[in-house]
Amino acid sequence: MTDASVLLPFEPRRSTYARDGVGAATAARVSEAHSGELIDFVSRRGAIVPATLDAASYPLLREHLVRSILATATPERADRLFPGDPQQLLRPFGGVSLGSGAAGVLWALAEAGAKVPTELVDWLEGAVHGVEGPGPGLVDGLGGIALVLDRLGRPSAAARLWETIDQVPLESLGTSLADGLPGLGLALLERAPFSDADALCDRVFTIAEELVRRLDDQAESMRRPGILHGGAGAALFLLHVYEMTADVRMLDHVERALRRDLAFLGWDSLAAGGAPQLWRTRPLLGSGSAGVAMVLHEAMSYLDEPWVAEARDGIAAACEQQIGAHAGLFHGWAGTLVALQYLRSRPWDPVEVRREVVRPHLERLGHPAARSRIPYVGLDATRSSADLGTGAAGVVLGLEYLLGDGERRVPLFW
């Protein structure tokens, strides 16, 4: 059952989903395509695509990308709906999750204005109840799935998942955004609709208290930087809690978490001598410095420390200079450009101003000589990927943020 009046969890300021979508999937099923170029992902399926990446050509490219992604769907399979990075096969929940599975692909399609076939939403709803042992995580678990089911007009199915999530002991969760306490807290803050705001806020505050306790106990155990698995994810969640509570303890932990990530990334004033400058060479959204810079950008309103603005500006410059070859959202140029536009523009800027920030980079990526650098492949570059983290869905979502019409909000950032 669908309901057009359902509030959208990923865009809570908007109350209905009424954009006309792109048509249903073509009949072709391409379940195990080999690696290919950005434009090739579409052109190998017989579509005529624009030669440039800009606002004028984007609607045509978006339509063909959406159709090409839908053409890879295999609802007859039980293990996964879309091809993804091989890592999805190594996780019990990989074929279904937001980061590497069907939930992320369907969400990206909906955000791009596509009409998601009912058959595919049915697959997601059925698959999530057939997998044992998933945690409540945002990227790798039930939290992300519940948000997507709400987004796709399946509030009853989402409500069942939220009930399951509420039963998970917080002590069993880690401190990362991908599968731990920060991700669960952010998922709850994105949740809509909900019937009891007080209960939801109480749960968020309880999660924040547990996270603060765990960060105190495990300050030296975090060994990966970035918004997905490092301190930046915890900092982002605690920033939102501070905005709700004005509890200065939250800011203390925001500062510590960001300092820790920047030290891992080799930021000059915080790193040990001789540490590699990964902040400069890895400006990635999920596992590198770009996502950290976005949280630094949010923290500047509350942390009056010179290193906050200096690191934010330095990483923004690195995003302009290091546009990678991989196309993915979490680990490639799509995410880097989303971060760059976020850091170099303001929410109230006209859409033309925001687009101008990334126009030179998109022009280079769309040039025929550069297309061989833009594969839609998983991280090991062995096959085409449609997933959100490494593949075509993430690129569609990134381009929608960069070039789509109207106001754009990066999920999880307010």
CSV table of C-alpha atoms in Angstrom, one decimal:
chain,number,residue,atom,x,y,z
A,1,MET,CA,0.0,0.0,0.0
A,2,THR,CA,1.3,3.5,-0.8
A,3,ASP,CA,0.2,6.8,0.6
A,4,ALA,CA,1.1,10.1,-1.2
A,5,SER,CA,0.7,12.1,2.1
A,6,VAL,CA,3.5,10.2,3.9
A,7,LEU,CA,6.2,12.6,5.2
A,8,LEU,CA,9.6,12.1,3.6
A,9,PRO,CA,12.2,11.1,6.1
A,10,PHE,CA,15.1,12.3,4.0
A,11,GLU,CA,13.5,15.7,3.3
A,12,PRO,CA,11.3,16.5,6.3
A,13,ARG,CA,10.6,20.0,5.1
A,14,ARG,CA,8.6,18.6,2.2
A,15,SER,CA,5.3,16.8,2.8
A,16,THR,CA,4.5,15.0,-0.4
A,17,TYR,CA,6.2,13.1,-3.2
A,18,ALA,CA,4.5,14.3,-6.4
A,19,ARG,CA,7.1,14.5,-9.1
A,20,ASP,CA,6.4,12.5,-12.2
A,21,GLY,CA,8.7,9.6,-12.5
A,22,VAL,CA,10.6,8.0,-15.3
A,23,GLY,CA,8.9,4.9,-16.8
A,24,ALA,CA,9.3,1.3,-15.6
A,25,ALA,CA,12.3,-0.8,-16.4
A,26,THR,CA,13.1,-1.9,-19.8
A,27,ALA,CA,12.8,-5.6,-20.5
A,28,ALA,CA,16.5,-6.3,-20.7
A,29,ARG,CA,18.2,-7.9,-17.7
A,30,VAL,CA,21.9,-7.2,-17.4
A,31,SER,CA,22.8,-8.8,-14.1
A,32,GLU,CA,26.5,-9.3,-14.4
A,33,ALA,CA,27.8,-6.5,-16.7
A,34,HIS,CA,31.5,-6.0,-16.9
A,35,SER,CA,33.2,-2.7,-15.9
A,36,GLY,CA,32.5,0.3,-18.2
A,37,GLU,CA,32.7,4.0,-18.4
A,38,LEU,CA,30.2,6.5,-17.0
A,39,ILE,CA,28.6,7.2,-20.4
A,40,ASP,CA,29.1,3.6,-21.5
A,41,PHE,CA,26.9,2.4,-18.6
A,42,VAL,CA,24.1,3.9,-20.6
A,43,SER,CA,25.4,3.7,-24.2
A,44,ARG,CA,26.0,0.0,-24.0
A,45,ARG,CA,22.3,-0.4,-23.4
A,46,GLY,CA,21.4,1.4,-26.7
A,47,ALA,CA,20.6,4.9,-25.3
A,48,ILE,CA,21.6,8.2,-26.9
A,49,VAL,CA,23.3,10.3,-24.2
A,50,PRO,CA,24.6,13.8,-24.0
A,51,ALA,CA,28.3,14.4,-24.5
A,52,THR,CA,28.6,16.8,-21.6
A,53,LEU,CA,27.8,16.9,-17.9
A,54,ASP,CA,25.9,20.2,-17.2
A,55,ALA,CA,22.5,21.4,-16.1
A,56,ALA,CA,21.1,21.5,-19.6
A,57,SER,CA,22.1,18.0,-20.5
A,58,TYR,CA,21.5,16.5,-17.1
A,59,PRO,CA,17.7,15.7,-17.4
A,60,LEU,CA,18.4,13.5,-20.5
A,61,LEU,CA,21.4,11.8,-18.8
A,62,ARG,CA,19.3,11.2,-15.6
A,63,GLU,CA,16.5,9.6,-17.6
A,64,HIS,CA,18.8,7.2,-19.3
A,65,LEU,CA,20.8,6.4,-16.2
A,66,VAL,CA,17.6,5.6,-14.3
A,67,ARG,CA,16.4,3.3,-17.1
A,68,SER,CA,19.8,1.6,-17.3
A,69,ILE,CA,19.8,1.0,-13.5
A,70,LEU,CA,16.3,-0.4,-13.6
A,71,ALA,CA,17.3,-2.7,-16.5
A,72,THR,CA,19.8,-4.4,-14.2
A,73,ALA,CA,17.1,-5.3,-11.6
A,74,THR,CA,16.7,-9.1,-11.0
A,75,PRO,CA,13.7,-9.5,-8.7
A,76,GLU,CA,13.7,-13.2,-9.4
A,77,ARG,CA,16.9,-13.5,-7.3
A,78,ALA,CA,16.7,-13.9,-3.6
A,79,ASP,CA,20.2,-12.7,-2.6
A,80,ARG,CA,20.2,-9.2,-4.3
A,81,LEU,CA,18.1,-7.0,-6.5
A,82,PHE,CA,20.8,-5.0,-8.2
A,83,PRO,CA,24.5,-5.7,-9.1
A,84,GLY,CA,26.8,-4.0,-6.6
A,85,ASP,CA,30.4,-4.0,-5.4
A,86,PRO,CA,31.5,-7.5,-4.5
A,87,GLN,CA,31.6,-6.4,-0.9
A,88,GLN,CA,27.8,-6.8,-0.8
A,89,LEU,CA,28.3,-10.5,-1.1
A,90,LEU,CA,30.5,-10.6,2.0
A,91,ARG,CA,27.9,-9.1,4.3
A,92,PRO,CA,24.8,-11.0,5.4
A,93,PHE,CA,22.7,-7.9,4.7
A,94,GLY,CA,24.8,-6.5,1.8
A,95,GLY,CA,22.3,-7.1,-1.0
A,96,VAL,CA,19.5,-5.3,0.9
A,97,SER,CA,21.2,-2.4,2.8
A,98,LEU,CA,21.3,1.3,2.1
A,99,GLY,CA,25.0,1.4,1.4
A,100,SER,CA,25.5,-1.6,-0.9
A,101,GLY,CA,22.1,-3.1,-1.6
A,102,ALA,CA,18.6,-2.5,-2.9
A,103,ALA,CA,17.5,0.1,-0.4
A,104,GLY,CA,20.1,2.6,-1.5
A,105,VAL,CA,19.4,2.1,-5.2
A,106,LEU,CA,15.6,2.5,-4.8
A,107,TRP,CA,16.1,5.6,-2.6
A,108,ALA,CA,18.4,7.2,-5.1
A,109,LEU,CA,15.9,6.5,-7.9
A,110,ALA,CA,13.1,8.0,-5.9
A,111,GLU,CA,15.2,11.1,-5.1
A,112,ALA,CA,16.0,11.5,-8.8
A,113,GLY,CA,12.2,11.6,-9.6
A,114,ALA,CA,11.9,8.1,-10.9
A,115,LYS,CA,8.7,6.1,-10.6
A,116,VAL,CA,10.0,3.0,-8.7
A,117,PRO,CA,8.2,-0.1,-9.9
A,118,THR,CA,6.0,-1.7,-7.2
A,119,GLU,CA,7.6,-5.1,-7.8
A,120,LEU,CA,11.0,-3.8,-6.7
A,121,VAL,CA,9.6,-2.2,-3.5
A,122,ASP,CA,7.8,-5.5,-2.8
A,123,TRP,CA,11.2,-7.3,-3.2
A,124,LEU,CA,12.8,-4.9,-0.6
A,125,GLU,CA,10.0,-5.3,1.9
A,126,GLY,CA,10.1,-9.1,1.6
A,127,ALA,CA,13.9,-9.4,1.6
A,128,VAL,CA,14.4,-7.4,4.8
A,129,HIS,CA,12.3,-9.9,6.7
A,130,GLY,CA,14.2,-12.9,5.3
A,131,VAL,CA,17.7,-12.0,6.5
A,132,GLU,CA,18.8,-13.0,9.9
A,133,GLY,CA,21.0,-11.0,12.2
A,134,PRO,CA,21.1,-7.5,10.7
A,135,GLY,CA,21.9,-4.7,13.1
A,136,PRO,CA,20.1,-1.4,13.4
A,137,GLY,CA,22.7,0.6,11.5
A,138,LEU,CA,22.1,3.4,9.0
A,139,VAL,CA,24.3,2.3,6.1
A,140,ASP,CA,24.6,-1.4,6.8
A,141,GLY,CA,21.5,-2.3,8.7
A,142,LEU,CA,17.8,-1.9,9.5
A,143,GLY,CA,17.8,1.9,10.2
A,144,GLY,CA,18.6,2.7,6.6
A,145,ILE,CA,16.1,0.2,5.3
A,146,ALA,CA,13.3,1.6,7.5
A,147,LEU,CA,14.0,5.1,6.3
A,148,VAL,CA,13.8,4.0,2.7
A,149,LEU,CA,10.6,2.1,3.2
A,150,ASP,CA,9.0,5.2,4.7
A,151,ARG,CA,10.3,7.2,1.7
A,152,LEU,CA,8.8,4.7,-0.7
A,153,GLY,CA,5.3,4.8,0.9
A,154,ARG,CA,5.5,1.6,3.0
A,155,PRO,CA,5.0,3.1,6.5
A,156,SER,CA,3.6,-0.2,8.0
A,157,ALA,CA,6.6,-2.2,6.9
A,158,ALA,CA,8.9,0.6,8.2
A,159,ALA,CA,7.1,0.7,11.5
A,160,ARG,CA,7.8,-3.0,12.0
A,161,LEU,CA,11.5,-2.4,11.5
A,162,TRP,CA,11.5,0.5,13.9
A,163,GLU,CA,9.9,-1.7,16.5
A,164,THR,CA,12.7,-4.2,16.0
A,165,ILE,CA,15.3,-1.5,16.1
A,166,ASP,CA,14.0,-0.2,19.4
A,167,GLN,CA,14.6,-3.6,21.0
A,168,VAL,CA,18.3,-3.7,20.2
A,169,PRO,CA,20.5,-3.1,23.3
A,170,LEU,CA,22.6,0.0,22.7
A,171,GLU,CA,25.5,-1.6,24.5
A,172,SER,CA,25.9,-3.9,21.5
A,173,LEU,CA,26.5,-1.1,19.0
A,174,GLY,CA,29.8,0.5,17.9
A,175,THR,CA,30.6,4.2,17.5
A,176,SER,CA,30.6,4.5,13.7
A,177,LEU,CA,27.9,6.1,11.6
A,178,ALA,CA,27.8,3.1,9.2
A,179,ASP,CA,26.6,0.5,11.7
A,180,GLY,CA,26.7,2.0,15.2
A,181,LEU,CA,25.2,4.5,17.6
A,182,PRO,CA,25.7,7.7,15.5
A,183,GLY,CA,24.0,6.2,12.5
A,184,LEU,CA,21.1,5.0,14.6
A,185,GLY,CA,20.7,8.4,16.2
A,186,LEU,CA,20.8,10.2,12.8
A,187,ALA,CA,18.3,7.7,11.4
A,188,LEU,CA,15.9,8.6,14.1
A,189,LEU,CA,16.4,12.3,13.5
A,190,GLU,CA,15.6,11.7,9.8
A,191,ARG,CA,12.6,9.5,10.6
A,192,ALA,CA,9.1,10.5,9.4
A,193,PRO,CA,6.3,10.1,10.1
A,194,PHE,CA,6.4,9.4,13.8
A,195,SER,CA,3.6,9.5,16.3
A,196,ASP,CA,5.4,10.5,19.5
A,197,ALA,CA,8.0,13.2,19.2
A,198,ASP,CA,8.9,13.2,22.9
A,199,ALA,CA,9.6,9.5,22.9
A,200,LEU,CA,11.7,9.8,19.8
A,201,CYS,CA,13.7,12.6,21.3
A,202,ASP,CA,14.2,10.7,24.5
A,203,ARG,CA,15.6,7.8,22.5
A,204,VAL,CA,18.0,10.1,20.6
A,205,PHE,CA,19.2,11.6,23.9
A,206,THR,CA,19.7,8.1,25.4
A,207,ILE,CA,21.8,7.1,22.3
A,208,ALA,CA,23.9,10.3,22.7
A,209,GLU,CA,24.6,9.5,26.3
A,210,GLU,CA,25.7,6.0,25.5
A,211,LEU,CA,27.9,7.3,22.6
A,212,VAL,CA,29.5,9.9,24.9
A,213,ARG,CA,30.3,7.1,27.4
A,214,ARG,CA,31.7,4.8,24.8
A,215,LEU,CA,33.8,7.6,23.3
A,216,ASP,CA,35.3,8.2,26.7
A,217,ASP,CA,36.0,4.5,27.2
A,218,GLN,CA,37.3,3.8,23.7
A,219,ALA,CA,39.1,7.1,22.8
A,220,GLU,CA,42.1,5.2,21.5
A,221,SER,CA,40.3,2.4,19.7
A,222,MET,CA,39.2,4.3,16.6
A,223,ARG,CA,41.6,3.6,13.8
A,224,ARG,CA,39.7,4.8,10.7
A,225,PRO,CA,39.0,8.4,9.8
A,226,GLY,CA,36.0,9.7,7.9
A,227,ILE,CA,32.3,10.1,8.2
A,228,LEU,CA,31.3,6.5,7.8
A,229,HIS,CA,33.7,4.8,10.1
A,230,GLY,CA,35.6,7.5,11.9
A,231,GLY,CA,35.0,10.3,14.4
A,232,ALA,CA,33.3,12.6,12.0
A,233,GLY,CA,30.1,10.5,12.0
A,234,ALA,CA,29.9,10.7,15.8
A,235,ALA,CA,30.7,14.4,15.7
A,236,LEU,CA,27.8,15.1,13.2
A,237,PHE,CA,25.3,13.3,15.4
A,238,LEU,CA,26.5,15.0,18.6
A,239,LEU,CA,26.3,18.4,16.8
A,240,HIS,CA,22.6,17.8,16.2
A,241,VAL,CA,22.1,16.8,19.8
A,242,TYR,CA,23.8,19.9,21.0
A,243,GLU,CA,21.5,22.0,18.8
A,244,MET,CA,18.6,20.3,20.5
A,245,THR,CA,19.9,20.4,24.1
A,246,ALA,CA,22.7,23.0,24.4
A,247,ASP,CA,24.6,20.4,26.4
A,248,VAL,CA,28.2,21.6,26.2
A,249,ARG,CA,29.5,18.0,26.8
A,250,MET,CA,28.4,17.2,23.3
A,251,LEU,CA,30.6,19.9,21.9
A,252,ASP,CA,33.6,18.6,23.8
A,253,HIS,CA,33.2,15.3,22.2
A,254,VAL,CA,32.6,16.9,18.8
A,255,GLU,CA,35.9,18.6,19.1
A,256,ARG,CA,37.8,15.5,20.2
A,257,ALA,CA,36.3,13.4,17.5
A,258,LEU,CA,37.2,15.9,14.7
A,259,ARG,CA,40.7,16.3,16.1
A,260,ARG,CA,41.2,12.6,16.1
A,261,ASP,CA,40.1,12.3,12.5
A,262,LEU,CA,42.3,15.1,11.3
A,263,ALA,CA,45.3,13.6,13.1
A,264,PHE,CA,44.6,10.3,11.3
A,265,LEU,CA,44.4,12.2,8.0
A,266,GLY,CA,47.7,14.0,8.7
A,267,TRP,CA,46.5,17.5,9.2
A,268,ASP,CA,49.6,19.6,9.8
A,269,SER,CA,48.9,21.1,13.3
A,270,LEU,CA,47.3,18.0,14.8
A,271,ALA,CA,49.2,15.0,13.2
A,272,ALA,CA,52.4,13.4,14.4
A,273,GLY,CA,55.6,14.4,12.6
A,274,GLY,CA,56.0,12.6,9.3
A,275,ALA,CA,52.4,11.5,9.0
A,276,PRO,CA,51.2,11.2,5.4
A,277,GLN,CA,48.9,14.1,4.3
A,278,LEU,CA,45.9,11.9,3.5
A,279,TRP,CA,43.6,14.9,3.9
A,280,ARG,CA,45.2,16.2,0.7
A,281,THR,CA,45.3,13.0,-1.3
A,282,ARG,CA,42.1,11.4,-0.2
A,283,PRO,CA,39.3,14.0,-0.3
A,284,LEU,CA,36.5,11.4,-0.3
A,285,LEU,CA,33.1,11.7,1.1
A,286,GLY,CA,32.8,8.4,3.0
A,287,SER,CA,36.3,7.3,4.0
A,288,GLY,CA,38.4,10.4,3.5
A,289,SER,CA,38.7,14.1,4.3
A,290,ALA,CA,35.8,15.5,2.3
A,291,GLY,CA,33.1,14.2,4.7
A,292,VAL,CA,35.2,15.4,7.6
A,293,ALA,CA,35.3,18.8,6.1
A,294,MET,CA,31.5,18.9,5.8
A,295,VAL,CA,31.2,18.2,9.5
A,296,LEU,CA,33.9,20.9,10.2
A,297,HIS,CA,31.8,23.3,8.2
A,298,GLU,CA,28.8,22.6,10.5
A,299,ALA,CA,31.0,22.8,13.6
A,300,MET,CA,32.4,26.2,12.8
A,301,SER,CA,29.2,27.8,14.2
A,302,TYR,CA,30.0,26.4,17.7
A,303,LEU,CA,33.8,25.7,17.9
A,304,ASP,CA,35.8,28.9,18.0
A,305,GLU,CA,39.1,27.2,17.2
A,306,PRO,CA,41.4,28.4,14.3
A,307,TRP,CA,42.1,24.8,13.2
A,308,VAL,CA,38.4,24.2,12.4
A,309,ALA,CA,38.2,26.8,9.6
A,310,GLU,CA,41.8,26.2,8.5
A,311,ALA,CA,41.1,22.4,8.0
A,312,ARG,CA,37.8,23.0,6.4
A,313,ASP,CA,39.3,25.4,3.8
A,314,GLY,CA,42.4,23.3,3.2
A,315,ILE,CA,40.3,20.2,2.5
A,316,ALA,CA,37.9,22.2,0.3
A,317,ALA,CA,41.0,23.2,-1.8
A,318,ALA,CA,42.0,19.5,-1.9
A,319,CYS,CA,38.6,18.6,-3.2
A,320,GLU,CA,39.1,21.0,-6.2
A,321,GLN,CA,42.6,19.6,-6.9
A,322,GLN,CA,42.0,15.9,-6.4
A,323,ILE,CA,39.0,14.7,-8.5
A,324,GLY,CA,39.5,11.0,-8.5
A,325,ALA,CA,39.0,8.4,-11.3
A,326,HIS,CA,36.4,6.3,-9.5
A,327,ALA,CA,32.8,7.5,-9.9
A,328,GLY,CA,31.3,6.4,-6.6
A,329,LEU,CA,29.5,8.5,-4.0
A,330,PHE,CA,31.3,7.3,-0.9
A,331,HIS,CA,34.8,6.7,-2.4
A,332,GLY,CA,34.8,8.7,-5.7
A,333,TRP,CA,34.3,11.9,-7.6
A,334,ALA,CA,30.5,12.1,-7.1
A,335,GLY,CA,31.0,12.4,-3.3
A,336,THR,CA,34.0,14.7,-3.7
A,337,LEU,CA,32.0,17.1,-5.8
A,338,VAL,CA,29.0,17.0,-3.5
A,339,ALA,CA,31.3,18.0,-0.6
A,340,LEU,CA,32.9,20.7,-2.7
A,341,GLN,CA,29.6,22.3,-3.6
A,342,TYR,CA,28.5,22.1,0.0
A,343,LEU,CA,31.6,23.7,1.3
A,344,ARG,CA,31.8,26.4,-1.4
A,345,SER,CA,28.2,27.6,-1.5
A,346,ARG,CA,25.5,28.6,0.9
A,347,PRO,CA,22.0,27.1,1.2
A,348,TRP,CA,20.3,30.3,0.1
A,349,ASP,CA,22.6,30.8,-3.0
A,350,PRO,CA,20.7,30.7,-6.3
A,351,VAL,CA,21.0,27.4,-8.0
A,352,GLU,CA,23.1,28.9,-10.8
A,353,VAL,CA,25.7,30.0,-8.2
A,354,ARG,CA,25.8,26.5,-6.6
A,355,ARG,CA,26.2,24.9,-10.0
A,356,GLU,CA,29.1,27.2,-11.0
A,357,VAL,CA,31.2,25.8,-8.1
A,358,VAL,CA,31.4,22.4,-9.8
A,359,ARG,CA,30.9,23.3,-13.4
A,360,PRO,CA,34.6,23.2,-14.4
A,361,HIS,CA,35.0,19.8,-12.9
A,362,LEU,CA,31.9,18.4,-14.5
A,363,GLU,CA,33.0,19.8,-17.9
A,364,ARG,CA,36.3,17.9,-17.6
A,365,LEU,CA,34.5,14.7,-16.5
A,366,GLY,CA,32.1,14.9,-19.5
A,367,HIS,CA,34.9,15.5,-22.0
A,368,PRO,CA,35.4,12.5,-24.3
A,369,ALA,CA,39.1,12.3,-23.3
A,370,ALA,CA,38.2,11.9,-19.7
A,371,ARG,CA,35.4,9.3,-20.0
A,372,SER,CA,37.8,6.4,-19.5
A,373,ARG,CA,38.5,7.7,-16.0
A,374,ILE,CA,34.8,7.5,-14.9
A,375,PRO,CA,33.9,3.8,-14.4
A,376,TYR,CA,30.7,2.7,-12.7
A,377,VAL,CA,32.5,-0.2,-11.0
A,378,GLY,CA,32.9,-1.5,-7.5
A,379,LEU,CA,36.0,-0.7,-5.5
A,380,ASP,CA,37.9,-3.7,-6.9
A,381,ALA,CA,37.0,-2.6,-10.5
A,382,THR,CA,35.9,-6.0,-11.6
A,383,ARG,CA,32.3,-5.4,-12.6
A,384,SER,CA,29.6,-2.8,-13.0
A,385,SER,CA,27.9,-1.6,-9.8
A,386,ALA,CA,24.5,0.0,-9.4
A,387,ASP,CA,24.7,0.5,-5.7
A,388,LEU,CA,24.7,3.7,-3.7
A,389,GLY,CA,28.2,3.6,-2.2
A,390,THR,CA,30.3,2.6,-5.2
A,391,GLY,CA,28.0,2.6,-8.3
A,392,ALA,CA,25.5,4.2,-10.6
A,393,ALA,CA,22.9,5.0,-7.9
A,394,GLY,CA,25.3,7.0,-6.0
A,395,VAL,CA,26.3,8.9,-9.1
A,396,VAL,CA,22.7,9.6,-9.9
A,397,LEU,CA,22.1,10.9,-6.4
A,398,GLY,CA,25.2,13.0,-6.5
A,399,LEU,CA,24.4,14.6,-9.8
A,400,GLU,CA,20.8,15.2,-8.6
A,401,TYR,CA,22.2,17.2,-5.8
A,402,LEU,CA,24.7,19.0,-8.0
A,403,LEU,CA,22.5,19.8,-11.0
A,404,GLY,CA,18.9,19.1,-10.0
A,405,ASP,CA,16.4,22.0,-9.9
A,406,GLY,CA,15.2,23.6,-6.7
A,407,GLU,CA,16.6,23.6,-3.2
A,408,ARG,CA,18.8,20.6,-2.3
A,409,ARG,CA,19.6,19.2,1.1
A,410,VAL,CA,22.3,16.7,1.8
A,411,PRO,CA,20.8,13.9,3.9
A,412,LEU,CA,21.8,13.9,7.6
A,413,PHE,CA,23.0,17.6,7.4
A,414,TRP,CA,20.4,20.2,8.5
